[in-house]
PDB file of C-alpha atoms in Angstrom:
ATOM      1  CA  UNK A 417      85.683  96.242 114.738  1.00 85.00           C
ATOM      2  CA  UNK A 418      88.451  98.110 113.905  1.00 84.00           C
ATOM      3  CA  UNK A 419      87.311 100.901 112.399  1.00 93.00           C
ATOM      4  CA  UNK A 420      88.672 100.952 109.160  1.00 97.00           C
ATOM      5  CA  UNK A 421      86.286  99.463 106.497  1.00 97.00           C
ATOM      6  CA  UNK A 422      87.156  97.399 103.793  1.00 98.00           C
ATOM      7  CA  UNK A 423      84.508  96.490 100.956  1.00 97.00           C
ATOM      8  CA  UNK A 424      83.919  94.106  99.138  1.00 97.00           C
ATOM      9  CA  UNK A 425      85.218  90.758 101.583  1.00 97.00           C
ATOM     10  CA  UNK A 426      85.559  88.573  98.914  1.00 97.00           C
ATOM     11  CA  UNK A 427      85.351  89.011  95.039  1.00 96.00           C
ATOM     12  CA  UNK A 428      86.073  86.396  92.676  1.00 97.00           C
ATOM     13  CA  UNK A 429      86.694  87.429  89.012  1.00 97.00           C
ATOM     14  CA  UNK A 430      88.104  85.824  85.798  1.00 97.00           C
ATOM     15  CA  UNK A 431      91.602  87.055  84.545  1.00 97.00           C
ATOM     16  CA  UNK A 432      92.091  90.351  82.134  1.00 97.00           C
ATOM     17  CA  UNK A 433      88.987  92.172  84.151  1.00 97.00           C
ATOM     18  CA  UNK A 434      89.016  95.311  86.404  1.00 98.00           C
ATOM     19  CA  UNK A 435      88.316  95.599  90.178  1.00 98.00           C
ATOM     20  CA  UNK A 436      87.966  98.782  92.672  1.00 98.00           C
ATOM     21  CA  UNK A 437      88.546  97.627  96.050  1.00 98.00           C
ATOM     22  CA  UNK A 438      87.504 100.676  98.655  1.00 98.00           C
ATOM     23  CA  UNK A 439      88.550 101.775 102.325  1.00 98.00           C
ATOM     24  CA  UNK A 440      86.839 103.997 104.271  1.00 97.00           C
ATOM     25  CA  UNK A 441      89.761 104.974 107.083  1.00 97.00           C
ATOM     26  CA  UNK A 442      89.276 105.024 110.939  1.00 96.00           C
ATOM     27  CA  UNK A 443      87.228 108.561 111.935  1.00 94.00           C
ATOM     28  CA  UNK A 444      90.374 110.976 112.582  1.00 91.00           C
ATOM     29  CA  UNK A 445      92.822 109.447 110.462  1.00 93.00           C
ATOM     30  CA  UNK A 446      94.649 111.050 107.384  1.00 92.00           C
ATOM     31  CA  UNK A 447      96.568 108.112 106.124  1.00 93.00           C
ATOM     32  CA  UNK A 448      95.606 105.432 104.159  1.00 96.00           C
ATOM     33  CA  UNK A 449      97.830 102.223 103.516  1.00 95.00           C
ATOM     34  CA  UNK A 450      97.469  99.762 100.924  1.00 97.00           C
ATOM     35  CA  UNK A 451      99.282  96.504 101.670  1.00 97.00           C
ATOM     36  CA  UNK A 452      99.192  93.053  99.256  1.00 97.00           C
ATOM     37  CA  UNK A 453      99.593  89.924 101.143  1.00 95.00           C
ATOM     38  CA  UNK A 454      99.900  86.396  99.444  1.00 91.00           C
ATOM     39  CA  UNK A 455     101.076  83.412 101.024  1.00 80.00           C
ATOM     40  CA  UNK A 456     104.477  83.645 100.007  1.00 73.00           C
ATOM     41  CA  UNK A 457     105.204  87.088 100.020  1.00 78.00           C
ATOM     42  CA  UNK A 458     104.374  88.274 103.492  1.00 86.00           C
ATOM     43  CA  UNK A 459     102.550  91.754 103.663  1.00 93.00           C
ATOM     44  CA  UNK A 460     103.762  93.702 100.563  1.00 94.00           C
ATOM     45  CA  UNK A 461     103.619  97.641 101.069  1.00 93.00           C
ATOM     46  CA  UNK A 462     101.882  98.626  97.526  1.00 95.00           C
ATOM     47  CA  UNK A 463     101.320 102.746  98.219  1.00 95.00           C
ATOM     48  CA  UNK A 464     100.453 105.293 100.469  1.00 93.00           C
ATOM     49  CA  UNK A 465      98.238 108.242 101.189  1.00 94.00           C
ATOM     50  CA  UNK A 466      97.625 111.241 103.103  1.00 92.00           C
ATOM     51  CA  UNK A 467      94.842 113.507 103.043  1.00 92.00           C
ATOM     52  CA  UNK A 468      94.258 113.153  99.468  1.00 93.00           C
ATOM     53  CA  UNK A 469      98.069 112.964  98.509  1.00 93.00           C
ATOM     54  CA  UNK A 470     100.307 110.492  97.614  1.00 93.00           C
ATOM     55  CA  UNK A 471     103.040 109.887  99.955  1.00 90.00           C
ATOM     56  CA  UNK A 472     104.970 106.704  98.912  1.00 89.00           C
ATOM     57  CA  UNK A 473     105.242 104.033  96.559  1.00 90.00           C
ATOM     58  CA  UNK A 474     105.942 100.285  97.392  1.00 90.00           C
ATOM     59  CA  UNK A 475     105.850  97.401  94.693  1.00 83.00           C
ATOM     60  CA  UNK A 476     102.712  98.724  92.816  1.00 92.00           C
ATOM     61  CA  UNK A 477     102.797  97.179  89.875  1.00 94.00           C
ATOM     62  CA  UNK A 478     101.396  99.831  86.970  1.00 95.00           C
ATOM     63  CA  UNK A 479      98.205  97.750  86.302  1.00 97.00           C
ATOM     64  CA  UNK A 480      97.180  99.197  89.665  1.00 97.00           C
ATOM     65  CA  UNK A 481      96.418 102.720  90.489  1.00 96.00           C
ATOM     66  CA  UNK A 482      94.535 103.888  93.756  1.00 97.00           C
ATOM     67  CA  UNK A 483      93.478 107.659  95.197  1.00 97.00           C
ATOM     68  CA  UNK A 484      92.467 108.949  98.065  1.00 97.00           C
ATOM     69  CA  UNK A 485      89.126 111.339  97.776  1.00 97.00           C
ATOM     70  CA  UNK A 486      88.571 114.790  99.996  1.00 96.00           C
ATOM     71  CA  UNK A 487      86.509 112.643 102.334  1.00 95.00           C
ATOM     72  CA  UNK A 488      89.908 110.870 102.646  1.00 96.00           C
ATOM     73  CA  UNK A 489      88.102 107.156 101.490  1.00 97.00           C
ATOM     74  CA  UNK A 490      90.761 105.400  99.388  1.00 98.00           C
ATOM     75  CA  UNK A 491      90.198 102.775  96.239  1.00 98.00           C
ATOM     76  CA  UNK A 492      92.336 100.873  94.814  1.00 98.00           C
ATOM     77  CA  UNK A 493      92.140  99.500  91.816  1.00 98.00           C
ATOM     78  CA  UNK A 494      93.671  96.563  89.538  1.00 98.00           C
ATOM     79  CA  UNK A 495      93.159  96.300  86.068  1.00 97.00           C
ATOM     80  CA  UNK A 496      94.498  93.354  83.837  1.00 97.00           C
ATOM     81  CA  UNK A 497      94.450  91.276  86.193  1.00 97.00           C
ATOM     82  CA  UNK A 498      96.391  87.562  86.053  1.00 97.00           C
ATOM     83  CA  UNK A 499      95.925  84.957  88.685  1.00 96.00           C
ATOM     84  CA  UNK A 500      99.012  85.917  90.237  1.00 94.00           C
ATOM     85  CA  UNK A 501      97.297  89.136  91.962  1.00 96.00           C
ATOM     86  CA  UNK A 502      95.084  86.356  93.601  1.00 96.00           C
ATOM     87  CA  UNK A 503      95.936  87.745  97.293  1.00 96.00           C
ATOM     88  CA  UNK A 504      94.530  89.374 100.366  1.00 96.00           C
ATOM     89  CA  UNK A 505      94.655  92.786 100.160  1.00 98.00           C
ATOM     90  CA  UNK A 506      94.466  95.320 102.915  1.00 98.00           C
ATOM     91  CA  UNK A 507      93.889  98.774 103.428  1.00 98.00           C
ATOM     92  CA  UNK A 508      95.345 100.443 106.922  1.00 97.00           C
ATOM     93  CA  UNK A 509      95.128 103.675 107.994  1.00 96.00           C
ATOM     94  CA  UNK A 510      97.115 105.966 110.482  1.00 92.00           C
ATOM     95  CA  UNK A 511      96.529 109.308 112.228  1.00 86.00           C
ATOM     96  CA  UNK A 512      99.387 111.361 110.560  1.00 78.00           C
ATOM     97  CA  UNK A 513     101.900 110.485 107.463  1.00 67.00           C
ATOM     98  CA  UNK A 514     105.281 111.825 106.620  1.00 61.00           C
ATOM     99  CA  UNK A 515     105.104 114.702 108.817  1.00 60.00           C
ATOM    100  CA  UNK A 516     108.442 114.072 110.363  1.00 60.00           C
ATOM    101  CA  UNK A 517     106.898 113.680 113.571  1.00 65.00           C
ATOM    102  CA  UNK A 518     108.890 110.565 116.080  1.00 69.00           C
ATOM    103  CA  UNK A 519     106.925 108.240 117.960  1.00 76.00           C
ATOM    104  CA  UNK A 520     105.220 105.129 116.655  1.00 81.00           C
ATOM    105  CA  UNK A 521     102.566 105.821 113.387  1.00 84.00           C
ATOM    106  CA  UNK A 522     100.280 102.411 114.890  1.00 90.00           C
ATOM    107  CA  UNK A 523      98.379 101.352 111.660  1.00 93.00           C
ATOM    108  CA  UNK A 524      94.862  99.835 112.247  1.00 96.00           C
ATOM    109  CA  UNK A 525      93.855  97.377 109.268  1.00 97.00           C
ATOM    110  CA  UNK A 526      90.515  96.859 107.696  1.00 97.00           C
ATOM    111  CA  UNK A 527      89.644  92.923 107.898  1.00 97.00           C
ATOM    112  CA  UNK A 528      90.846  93.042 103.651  1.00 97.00           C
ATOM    113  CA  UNK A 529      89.624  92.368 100.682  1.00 97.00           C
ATOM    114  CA  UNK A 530      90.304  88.330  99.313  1.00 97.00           C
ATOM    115  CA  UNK A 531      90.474  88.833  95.909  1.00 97.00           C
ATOM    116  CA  UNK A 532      90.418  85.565  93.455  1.00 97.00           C
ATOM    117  CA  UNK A 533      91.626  85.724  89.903  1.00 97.00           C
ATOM    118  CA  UNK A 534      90.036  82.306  87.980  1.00 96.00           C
TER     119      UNK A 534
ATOM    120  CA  UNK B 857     117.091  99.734  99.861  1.00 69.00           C
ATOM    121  CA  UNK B 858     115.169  97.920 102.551  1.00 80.00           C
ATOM    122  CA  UNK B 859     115.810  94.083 104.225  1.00 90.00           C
ATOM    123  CA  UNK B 860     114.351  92.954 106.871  1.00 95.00           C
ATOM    124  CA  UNK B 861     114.652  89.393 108.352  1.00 96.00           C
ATOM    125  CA  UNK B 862     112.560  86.778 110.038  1.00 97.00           C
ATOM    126  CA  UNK B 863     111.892  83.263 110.696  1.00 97.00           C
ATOM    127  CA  UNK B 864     109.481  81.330 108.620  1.00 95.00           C
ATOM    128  CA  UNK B 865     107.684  79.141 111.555  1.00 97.00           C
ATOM    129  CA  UNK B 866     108.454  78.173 114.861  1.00 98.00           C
ATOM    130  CA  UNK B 867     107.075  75.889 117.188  1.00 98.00           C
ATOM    131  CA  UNK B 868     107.172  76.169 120.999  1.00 97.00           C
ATOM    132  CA  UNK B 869     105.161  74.306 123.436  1.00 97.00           C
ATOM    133  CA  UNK B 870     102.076  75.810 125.836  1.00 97.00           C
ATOM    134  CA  UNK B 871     103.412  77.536 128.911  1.00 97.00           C
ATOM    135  CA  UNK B 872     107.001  77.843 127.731  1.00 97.00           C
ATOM    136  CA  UNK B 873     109.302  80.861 126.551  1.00 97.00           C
ATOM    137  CA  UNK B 874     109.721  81.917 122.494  1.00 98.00           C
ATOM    138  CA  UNK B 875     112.077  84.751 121.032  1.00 98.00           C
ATOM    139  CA  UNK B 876     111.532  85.393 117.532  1.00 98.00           C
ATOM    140  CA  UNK B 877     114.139  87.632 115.882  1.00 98.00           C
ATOM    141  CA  UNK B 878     114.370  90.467 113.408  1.00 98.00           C
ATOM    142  CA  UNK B 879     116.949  91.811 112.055  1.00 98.00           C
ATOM    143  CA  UNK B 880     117.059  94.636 108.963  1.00 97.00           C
ATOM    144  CA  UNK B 881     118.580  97.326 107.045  1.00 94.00           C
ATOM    145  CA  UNK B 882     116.841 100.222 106.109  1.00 88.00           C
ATOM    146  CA  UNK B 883     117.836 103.969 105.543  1.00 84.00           C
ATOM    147  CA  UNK B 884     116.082 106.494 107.981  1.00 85.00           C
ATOM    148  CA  UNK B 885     114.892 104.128 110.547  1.00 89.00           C
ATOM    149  CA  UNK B 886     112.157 105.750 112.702  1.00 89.00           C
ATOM    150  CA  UNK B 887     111.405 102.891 114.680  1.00 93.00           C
ATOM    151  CA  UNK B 888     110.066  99.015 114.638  1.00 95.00           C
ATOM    152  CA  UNK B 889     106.852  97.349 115.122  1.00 96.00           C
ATOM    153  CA  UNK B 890     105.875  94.222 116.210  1.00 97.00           C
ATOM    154  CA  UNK B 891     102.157  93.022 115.323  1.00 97.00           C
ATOM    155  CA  UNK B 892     100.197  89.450 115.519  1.00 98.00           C
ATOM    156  CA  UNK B 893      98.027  88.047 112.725  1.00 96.00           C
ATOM    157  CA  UNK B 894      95.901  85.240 113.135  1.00 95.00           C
ATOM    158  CA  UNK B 895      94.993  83.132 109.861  1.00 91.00           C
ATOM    159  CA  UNK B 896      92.699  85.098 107.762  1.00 89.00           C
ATOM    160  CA  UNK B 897      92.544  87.933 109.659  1.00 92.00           C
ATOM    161  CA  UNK B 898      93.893  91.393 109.933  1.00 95.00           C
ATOM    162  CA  UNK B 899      96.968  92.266 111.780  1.00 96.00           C
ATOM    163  CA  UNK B 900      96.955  93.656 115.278  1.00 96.00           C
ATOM    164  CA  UNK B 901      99.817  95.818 116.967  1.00 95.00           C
ATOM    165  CA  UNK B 902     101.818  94.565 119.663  1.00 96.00           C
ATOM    166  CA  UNK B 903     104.699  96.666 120.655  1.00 95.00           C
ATOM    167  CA  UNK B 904     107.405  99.835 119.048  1.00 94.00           C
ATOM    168  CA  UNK B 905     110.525 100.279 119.775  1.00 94.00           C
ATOM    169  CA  UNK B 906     112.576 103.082 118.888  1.00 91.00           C
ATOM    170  CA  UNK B 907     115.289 103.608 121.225  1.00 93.00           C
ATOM    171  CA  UNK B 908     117.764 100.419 122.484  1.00 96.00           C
ATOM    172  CA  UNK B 909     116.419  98.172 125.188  1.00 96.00           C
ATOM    173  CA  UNK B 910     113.445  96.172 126.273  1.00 96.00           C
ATOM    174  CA  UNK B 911     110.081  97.304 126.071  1.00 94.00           C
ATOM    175  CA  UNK B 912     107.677  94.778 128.654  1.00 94.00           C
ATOM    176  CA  UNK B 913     103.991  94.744 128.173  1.00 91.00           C
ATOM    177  CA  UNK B 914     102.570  91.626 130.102  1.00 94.00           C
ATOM    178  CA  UNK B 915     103.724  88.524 128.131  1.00 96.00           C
ATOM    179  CA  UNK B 916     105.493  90.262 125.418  1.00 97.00           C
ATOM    180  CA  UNK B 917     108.275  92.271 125.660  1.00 97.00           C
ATOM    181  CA  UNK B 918     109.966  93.545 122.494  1.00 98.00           C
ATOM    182  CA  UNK B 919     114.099  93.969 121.954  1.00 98.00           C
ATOM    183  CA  UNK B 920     115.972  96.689 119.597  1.00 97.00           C
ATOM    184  CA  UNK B 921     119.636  97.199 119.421  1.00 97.00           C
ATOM    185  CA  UNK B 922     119.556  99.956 116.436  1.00 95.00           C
ATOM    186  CA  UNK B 923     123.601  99.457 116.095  1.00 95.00           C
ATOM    187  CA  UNK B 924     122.952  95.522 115.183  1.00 96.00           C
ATOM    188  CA  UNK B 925     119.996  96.086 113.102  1.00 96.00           C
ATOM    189  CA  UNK B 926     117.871  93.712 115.514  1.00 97.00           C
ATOM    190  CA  UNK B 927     115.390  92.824 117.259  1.00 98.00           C
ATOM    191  CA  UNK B 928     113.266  90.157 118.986  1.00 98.00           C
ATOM    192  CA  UNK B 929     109.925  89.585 120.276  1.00 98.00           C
ATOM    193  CA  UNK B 930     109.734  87.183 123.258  1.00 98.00           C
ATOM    194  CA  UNK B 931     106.657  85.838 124.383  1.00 98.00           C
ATOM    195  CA  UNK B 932     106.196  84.232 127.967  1.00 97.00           C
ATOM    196  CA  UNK B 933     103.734  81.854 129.421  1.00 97.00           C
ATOM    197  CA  UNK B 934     102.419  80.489 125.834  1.00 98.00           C
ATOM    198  CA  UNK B 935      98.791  80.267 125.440  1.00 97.00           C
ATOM    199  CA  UNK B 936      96.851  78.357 122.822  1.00 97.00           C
ATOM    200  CA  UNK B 937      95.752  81.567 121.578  1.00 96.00           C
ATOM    201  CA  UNK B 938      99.249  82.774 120.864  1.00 97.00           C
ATOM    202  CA  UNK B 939      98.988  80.507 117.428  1.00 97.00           C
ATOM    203  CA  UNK B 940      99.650  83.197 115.056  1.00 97.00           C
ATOM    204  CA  UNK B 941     102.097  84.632 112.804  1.00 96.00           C
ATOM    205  CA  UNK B 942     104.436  87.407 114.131  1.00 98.00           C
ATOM    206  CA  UNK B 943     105.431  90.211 111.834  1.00 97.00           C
ATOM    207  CA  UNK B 944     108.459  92.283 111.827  1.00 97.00           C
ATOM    208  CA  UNK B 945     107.784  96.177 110.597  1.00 96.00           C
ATOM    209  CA  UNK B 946     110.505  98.705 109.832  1.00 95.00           C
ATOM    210  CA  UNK B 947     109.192 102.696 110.189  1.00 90.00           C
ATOM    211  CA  UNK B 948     110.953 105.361 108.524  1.00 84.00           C
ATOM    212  CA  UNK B 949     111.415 109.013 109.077  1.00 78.00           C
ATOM    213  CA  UNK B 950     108.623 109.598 105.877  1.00 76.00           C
ATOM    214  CA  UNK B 951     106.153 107.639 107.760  1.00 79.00           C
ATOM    215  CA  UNK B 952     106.463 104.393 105.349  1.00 85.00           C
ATOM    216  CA  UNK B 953     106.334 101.033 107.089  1.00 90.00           C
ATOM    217  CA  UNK B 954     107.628  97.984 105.566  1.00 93.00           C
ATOM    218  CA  UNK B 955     106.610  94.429 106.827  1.00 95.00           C
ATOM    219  CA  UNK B 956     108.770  91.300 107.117  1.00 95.00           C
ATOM    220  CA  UNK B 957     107.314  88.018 105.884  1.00 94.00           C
ATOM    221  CA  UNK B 958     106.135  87.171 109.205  1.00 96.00           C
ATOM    222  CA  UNK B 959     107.221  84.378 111.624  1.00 97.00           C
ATOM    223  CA  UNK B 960     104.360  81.836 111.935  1.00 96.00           C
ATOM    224  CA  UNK B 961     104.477  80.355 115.522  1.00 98.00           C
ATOM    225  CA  UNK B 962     102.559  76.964 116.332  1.00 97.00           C
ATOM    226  CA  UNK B 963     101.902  76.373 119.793  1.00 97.00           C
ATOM    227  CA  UNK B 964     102.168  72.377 121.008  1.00 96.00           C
ATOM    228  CA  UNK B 965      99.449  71.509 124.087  1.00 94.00           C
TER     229      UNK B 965
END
């Protein structure tokens, strides 16, 4: 167990309907990741936040938003959605974020979210 | 923009020596990654490098020349258990980290 939660594991959901995927980070941790991963595109860096902010933007496409709440638990959600956003998606999650600090910011990832759009 | 380079599969045989390689270009570099993902699961970290040279940890040891824009990931000893894919990650001075499309290494008994 990692520590970072990930709900639900699987979902399975027709195309044009709405999902909220949720992460609940590692205890101590400020940053939350979202990350897309299909089987051709590698792991595809969608956004990121920390403590409550946003802090970058990847590849999200605008069908998907996500936040970050005060008790720093993140959902993400995709609306619209075609069966090309079929994909694992995980959420990762990091001590510190864009602080400017050096040294290595080690993400620990939830076990994901398989999402299938029929 | 950001580019970063890697194998799609290799295959090595149990007991014997792999490198995988990395290079990239990226703006602000802050330092690389190396983790391991088994199928259908999340990925795990393995080594960071920041600063040129090799960085040994048991079996792995982890490369960066920061003028080239590479790095490798070598792997002695091959185990069964070292069937995975291999992913490249790029950190940058705001704390973003972009991932490579990952090498996936099959190991041969």
């Amino acid at each position: 167990d990692s520590g970072v939660t990930q709900t639900p594991k699987h979902l399975i959901t027709a195309t044009g309907q709405r999902v909220t995927l949720r992460c609940s980070p590692r205890s101590g941790d400020l940053s939350v990741y979202w990350y897309q991963q299909s089987l051709d595109q590698g792991l595809q860096f969608l956004i990121q936040y920390y403590n409550g902010e946003e802090r970058a933007k990847g590849n999200i496409l605008e069908r998907f938003s996500a936040q970050q709440f005060p008790d720093l638990h993140s959902e993400l959600n995709l609306s619209s959605l075609e069966l090309g956003d079929s994909a694992l998606y995980f959420c990762a999650s990091s001590p510190r974020g864009g602080t400017g600090l050096s040294g290595a910011n080690v993400l620990t990832f939830g076990a994901g979210s398989r999402l299938t759009v029929l | 923009g950001q580019n970063i380079d890697q194998p799609t599969e290799m295959t090595a045989t149990e007991g014997a020596i792999v490198q995988i390689n990395c290079t990239y270009q990226t703006s602000g570099f802050n330092g690389l990654f190396w983790y391991q993902q088994h199928a259908g699961e999340a990925p795990t970290f393995l080594s960071y490098n920041v600063l040129d040279g090799l960085e040994e940890k048991g079996r792995f040891s982890s490369f960066l020349s920061r003028s080239k824009g590479y790095s490798y990931l070598l792997l002695k000893e091959l185990q069964m258990k070292d069937s995975a894919s291999y992913l490249c990650a790029v950190q940058n001075r705001d704390d973003k980290i972009i991932f490579g499309k990952g090498t996936r290494l099959h190991i041969l008994p």
